[in-house]
Structures are given as structure tokens and as C-alpha cells.
Amino acid sequence: GAVVSQHPSRVICKSGTSVKIECRSLDFQATTMFWYRQFPKQSLMLMATSNEGSKATYEQGVEKDKFLINHASLTLSTLTVTSAHPEDSSFYICSAELAGGHRYQETQYFGPGTRLLVL
Amino acid sequence: KQEVTQIPAALSVPEGENLVLNCSFTDSAIYNLQWFRQDPGKGLTSLLLIQSSQREQTSGRLNASLDKSSGRSTLYIAASQPGDSATYLCAVRTKTSYDKVIFGPGTSLSVIP
């Protein structure tokens, strides 16, 4: 099946620093990638939709200047948490859709997640 | 606005039992519904995807049904095993709201040996 990787899997940083998380589709091209955030014992909340070659679409309440998303190629999207604070500590998960085909029939393939801890 | 709920929030059963997890959604205008499994501290594993035109999907001991008109889906797990212990999430891809995928809060399943 389609594989999505995330790097790093875990990161600890000091408050005020920026952290970049990579999401890669390893064996397929992804026109669209999604970024989710999951707080402990809660479900996934969509943060933004990332389309290759265009600006990301952010969900209401998500600061686009704080969570910078770059989808530079059909296999890579990055999420940068700028000036991270302790309240940004969370589990960040990306997903990717296969390019082409019947988009709305496609499943999303999820990465393993990145656990961010801001001290 | 699409809202997805799951009942029960937590479930503990002895090994070997058959069980049913429930998912409800408020907006029936969906493209598909998907069931996922999440182990503690891990990402998501897709279990079953049901298109809006379908009524059920089966994979091994898992069977998922979809009643779009009533806004319900069930995940049936036959002959449960301790390895089935995990959180199960349902997610709907909605036609409104820019075709987003909306997740339910999950059901935490514990299968006791």
C-alpha cells in the first residue's frame, strides 16, 4: 500500500524556537496533503490543506503565520511551527492523497505522526 | 456543519466476544466514511473505506456498514483478540465544507485475555 513518512518522529525544543516537520509520500505522488493536530485523548483536528504549488488553506482558528506550510513537490509537504510555545505541544499527523483518479473516492494515507514537546 | 460522534467512548470486553462500535454523523452529504485504528502514541491505520454508494465493506474479522440516510455507520469486530485493543476512529469526507475529512472522537477498545 501507499506509504507516508514523517520526520522527525519526536522533537523536543525550547520555547521560542521554530520546528520543521516533513511529510513525504514515498511511493506515490500526492497532489494534496493534509495536516492534523491531536491533543492527548482527543481526536484529530484538521489544521490545513496543502496543495502542491499553491498556498495552503487553513482551518478557522489556525494561525497561518504561526504554522507555515510549504508543499514544494508532489511528494513533500513541510509544516513549520514558528516561535513554538508549550501550548503548541501536540501530536502532528499528515496525510496524503493519490494524485489523479477520482479524488473523492480516494482514501487518505496517514503518516506515523510527529510528537512535539515545547519546554 | 458536519459533526461526528462515536459511541461508546470506551469499551472493555473479554477475548472472543463479538462487538459493535457506532459512529453517527449529522450531514448525510458525504463522499465516503472511513474507519481507522490508532495505537497509543502512533499514527493511523486505515481499516475500511465505504463509499457513499456502498452499504458495507468487509476485511477479515471486520465488517463496516453505512446507512447514509440515517447518518450512521457501525464497525463489527468478530471474535475479538487482545491485539485488537486500540482506539478506533471513524471519519467522514463531507461534500460541504470544502470536502474536508471530519473525525469522530474515537472509541477506546480493550480486549481482555
Short mmCIF file of C-alpha atoms in Angstrom, two decimals:
data_model
loop_
_atom_site.label_atom_id
_atom_site.label_comp_id
_atom_site.label_asym_id
_atom_site.label_seq_id
_atom_site.Cartn_x
_atom_site.Cartn_y
_atom_site.Cartn_z
CA GLY A 1 0.00 0.00 0.00
CA ALA A 2 0.88 3.67 -0.18
CA VAL A 3 3.39 4.80 2.44
CA VAL A 4 3.66 8.21 4.04
CA SER A 5 6.59 9.09 6.25
CA GLN A 6 7.14 11.90 8.71
CA HIS A 7 10.35 13.29 10.08
CA PRO A 8 11.20 13.72 12.84
CA SER A 9 9.07 11.27 14.80
CA ARG A 10 9.70 13.13 18.02
CA VAL A 11 11.14 16.55 18.80
CA ILE A 12 11.77 18.49 21.97
CA CYS A 13 12.56 22.17 21.69
CA LYS A 14 12.82 25.30 23.77
CA SER A 15 10.08 27.88 23.78
CA GLY A 16 10.58 30.47 21.06
CA THR A 17 12.34 28.23 18.59
CA SER A 18 10.96 27.05 15.25
CA VAL A 19 10.43 23.44 14.34
CA LYS A 20 10.05 21.96 10.86
CA ILE A 21 8.18 18.72 10.27
CA GLU A 22 8.40 16.89 6.95
CA CYS A 23 5.74 14.74 5.37
CA ARG A 24 6.69 12.57 2.42
CA SER A 25 4.75 10.23 0.18
CA LEU A 26 7.29 7.50 -0.51
CA ASP A 27 5.85 5.55 -3.39
CA PHE A 28 3.20 7.78 -4.90
CA GLN A 29 2.60 11.36 -5.90
CA ALA A 30 0.28 13.42 -3.75
CA THR A 31 -1.45 16.48 -5.14
CA THR A 32 -2.96 17.21 -1.76
CA MET A 33 -1.62 16.73 1.74
CA PHE A 34 -3.39 17.43 4.99
CA TRP A 35 -2.02 18.43 8.38
CA TYR A 36 -3.79 17.41 11.57
CA ARG A 37 -3.16 18.07 15.23
CA GLN A 38 -4.13 15.71 18.01
CA PHE A 39 -4.08 16.69 21.68
CA PRO A 40 -3.93 13.95 24.32
CA LYS A 41 -7.07 11.82 24.49
CA GLN A 42 -8.69 13.87 21.74
CA SER A 43 -9.42 13.20 18.11
CA LEU A 44 -7.65 14.60 15.09
CA MET A 45 -8.38 18.18 14.14
CA LEU A 46 -7.64 19.35 10.62
CA MET A 47 -5.27 22.30 10.59
CA ALA A 48 -4.77 22.94 6.91
CA THR A 49 -4.98 21.53 3.42
CA SER A 50 -1.80 21.73 1.39
CA ASN A 51 -1.89 21.70 -2.40
CA GLU A 52 1.26 21.32 -4.45
CA GLY A 53 2.35 24.59 -5.97
CA SER A 54 -0.23 26.77 -4.25
CA LYS A 55 -0.92 28.32 -0.90
CA ALA A 56 -2.31 26.16 1.87
CA THR A 57 -5.88 26.53 3.05
CA TYR A 58 -6.09 26.92 6.81
CA GLU A 59 -8.97 25.95 9.04
CA GLN A 60 -10.68 28.54 11.17
CA GLY A 61 -8.69 29.33 14.26
CA VAL A 62 -5.36 28.12 12.88
CA GLU A 63 -2.80 30.90 12.55
CA LYS A 64 -1.19 30.71 9.12
CA ASP A 65 1.75 32.86 10.21
CA LYS A 66 2.49 30.51 13.05
CA PHE A 67 2.04 27.25 11.18
CA LEU A 68 3.83 27.70 7.87
CA ILE A 69 3.09 25.07 5.26
CA ASN A 70 5.08 24.51 2.10
CA HIS A 71 4.11 21.90 -0.47
CA ALA A 72 7.02 22.25 -2.86
CA SER A 73 6.70 18.97 -4.71
CA LEU A 74 4.26 16.14 -5.29
CA THR A 75 5.99 14.06 -2.62
CA LEU A 76 6.86 16.56 0.10
CA SER A 77 5.00 18.94 2.37
CA THR A 78 6.50 20.69 5.36
CA LEU A 79 4.91 22.21 8.44
CA THR A 80 6.97 24.75 10.35
CA VAL A 81 5.83 25.72 13.82
CA THR A 82 7.30 29.18 14.28
CA SER A 83 8.18 30.56 17.71
CA ALA A 84 6.82 27.47 19.37
CA HIS A 85 5.29 27.70 22.84
CA PRO A 86 4.33 24.99 25.34
CA GLU A 87 0.69 25.12 24.20
CA ASP A 88 1.86 24.01 20.74
CA SER A 89 2.97 20.69 22.22
CA SER A 90 0.91 18.09 20.43
CA PHE A 91 0.92 15.14 18.06
CA TYR A 92 1.05 16.34 14.46
CA ILE A 93 -0.09 13.96 11.73
CA CYS A 94 -0.04 14.43 7.99
CA SER A 95 -1.92 12.56 5.30
CA ALA A 96 -1.63 12.41 1.56
CA GLU A 97 -3.95 11.66 -1.30
CA LEU A 98 -3.01 9.95 -4.53
CA ALA A 99 -2.72 12.37 -7.43
CA GLY A 100 -5.14 11.80 -10.26
CA GLY A 101 -8.01 9.39 -10.33
CA HIS A 102 -11.35 10.05 -8.70
CA ARG A 103 -10.26 12.26 -5.87
CA TYR A 104 -13.31 12.00 -3.67
CA GLN A 105 -13.15 8.25 -3.79
CA GLU A 106 -9.58 8.12 -2.66
CA THR A 107 -8.54 7.26 0.80
CA GLN A 108 -6.08 9.37 2.68
CA TYR A 109 -2.84 7.70 3.68
CA PHE A 110 -1.57 8.82 7.04
CA GLY A 111 1.93 9.34 8.29
CA PRO A 112 3.08 7.93 11.65
CA GLY A 113 2.92 11.32 13.33
CA THR A 114 5.39 13.68 15.00
CA ARG A 115 5.27 14.29 18.70
CA LEU A 116 6.30 17.84 19.57
CA LEU A 117 7.16 18.88 23.10
CA VAL A 118 7.92 22.53 23.71
CA LEU A 119 9.62 23.26 27.01
CA LYS B 1 -21.53 21.90 9.94
CA GLN B 2 -20.69 18.22 9.98
CA GLU B 3 -20.38 16.65 13.41
CA VAL B 4 -19.24 13.10 14.04
CA THR B 5 -19.87 11.23 17.27
CA GLN B 6 -18.89 7.78 18.42
CA ILE B 7 -20.47 5.52 20.99
CA PRO B 8 -19.28 4.14 23.30
CA ALA B 9 -16.30 6.28 24.25
CA ALA B 10 -14.65 3.25 25.83
CA LEU B 11 -15.32 -0.47 25.76
CA SER B 12 -13.79 -3.40 27.60
CA VAL B 13 -14.64 -6.95 26.53
CA PRO B 14 -13.29 -10.44 27.17
CA GLU B 15 -11.37 -12.10 24.39
CA GLY B 16 -13.50 -13.92 21.84
CA GLU B 17 -16.53 -11.66 22.04
CA ASN B 18 -18.11 -10.07 19.00
CA LEU B 19 -18.55 -6.33 19.34
CA VAL B 20 -20.02 -3.33 17.60
CA LEU B 21 -18.70 0.22 17.51
CA ASN B 22 -21.02 3.02 16.47
CA CYS B 23 -20.44 6.19 14.51
CA SER B 24 -23.00 8.90 13.78
CA PHE B 25 -22.76 11.96 11.56
CA THR B 26 -25.12 14.89 11.16
CA ASP B 27 -24.75 15.73 7.46
CA SER B 28 -25.58 12.89 5.10
CA ALA B 29 -23.93 14.65 2.14
CA ILE B 30 -20.74 12.64 2.30
CA TYR B 31 -18.39 11.10 -0.24
CA ASN B 32 -17.20 8.30 1.98
CA LEU B 33 -16.70 7.10 5.52
CA GLN B 34 -13.54 5.52 6.80
CA TRP B 35 -12.67 3.55 9.91
CA PHE B 36 -9.19 3.83 11.39
CA ARG B 37 -7.28 2.22 14.17
CA GLN B 38 -4.81 4.14 16.33
CA ASP B 39 -2.45 2.52 18.79
CA PRO B 40 -1.21 4.65 21.71
CA GLY B 41 1.29 7.26 20.56
CA LYS B 42 1.10 6.07 16.98
CA GLY B 43 -0.35 7.23 13.70
CA LEU B 44 -3.47 5.96 12.00
CA THR B 45 -4.04 2.68 10.22
CA SER B 46 -6.88 2.60 7.71
CA LEU B 47 -9.20 -0.36 8.26
CA LEU B 48 -12.11 0.07 5.90
CA LEU B 49 -13.34 2.70 3.46
CA ILE B 50 -17.01 2.78 2.45
CA GLN B 51 -18.05 4.93 -0.49
CA SER B 52 -21.37 6.78 -0.19
CA SER B 53 -22.93 4.45 -2.74
CA GLN B 54 -21.98 1.35 -0.77
CA ARG B 55 -23.67 -0.19 2.24
CA GLU B 56 -20.86 -2.26 3.71
CA GLN B 57 -17.27 -3.36 3.43
CA THR B 58 -15.55 -6.39 4.89
CA SER B 59 -11.96 -7.20 5.68
CA GLY B 60 -11.18 -10.34 7.62
CA ARG B 61 -12.90 -10.16 11.01
CA LEU B 62 -14.03 -6.60 10.38
CA ASN B 63 -17.27 -5.52 8.80
CA ALA B 64 -18.36 -1.91 8.42
CA SER B 65 -21.83 -0.81 7.40
CA LEU B 66 -23.10 2.54 6.25
CA ASP B 67 -26.63 3.93 6.39
CA LYS B 68 -26.18 7.34 4.87
CA SER B 69 -29.79 8.43 5.20
CA SER B 70 -29.80 7.93 8.95
CA GLY B 71 -26.23 9.17 9.35
CA ARG B 72 -24.88 6.00 10.91
CA SER B 73 -22.08 3.53 10.49
CA THR B 74 -21.13 0.51 12.54
CA LEU B 75 -17.88 -1.39 12.79
CA TYR B 76 -18.37 -5.02 13.70
CA ILE B 77 -15.41 -6.94 15.06
CA ALA B 78 -15.82 -10.69 15.22
CA ALA B 79 -14.03 -12.94 17.69
CA SER B 80 -12.11 -10.12 19.33
CA GLN B 81 -8.45 -10.62 20.27
CA PRO B 82 -6.16 -8.76 22.70
CA GLY B 83 -4.31 -7.41 19.67
CA ASP B 84 -7.48 -5.55 18.68
CA SER B 85 -7.02 -3.26 21.68
CA ALA B 86 -6.66 0.27 20.32
CA THR B 87 -8.65 3.42 19.67
CA TYR B 88 -11.00 3.21 16.70
CA LEU B 89 -11.81 6.39 14.82
CA CYS B 90 -14.41 6.96 12.17
CA ALA B 91 -14.04 9.80 9.70
CA VAL B 92 -16.38 11.17 7.06
CA ARG B 93 -15.46 13.04 3.94
CA THR B 94 -18.11 15.67 3.60
CA LYS B 95 -19.31 17.22 0.36
CA THR B 96 -19.82 20.56 2.05
CA SER B 97 -17.10 22.43 3.88
CA TYR B 98 -14.53 22.11 1.11
CA ASP B 99 -14.57 18.28 1.12
CA LYS B 100 -12.86 18.02 4.47
CA VAL B 101 -12.45 14.83 6.43
CA ILE B 102 -14.05 15.13 9.85
CA PHE B 103 -13.03 12.71 12.58
CA GLY B 104 -15.08 11.35 15.43
CA PRO B 105 -13.70 11.37 18.99
CA GLY B 106 -12.93 7.66 18.89
CA THR B 107 -13.79 4.55 20.86
CA SER B 108 -11.10 3.13 23.10
CA LEU B 109 -11.29 -0.67 22.97
CA SER B 110 -9.67 -3.01 25.45
CA VAL B 111 -9.86 -6.76 24.84
CA ILE B 112 -9.07 -8.70 27.99
CA PRO B 113 -7.24 -12.03 27.58
#
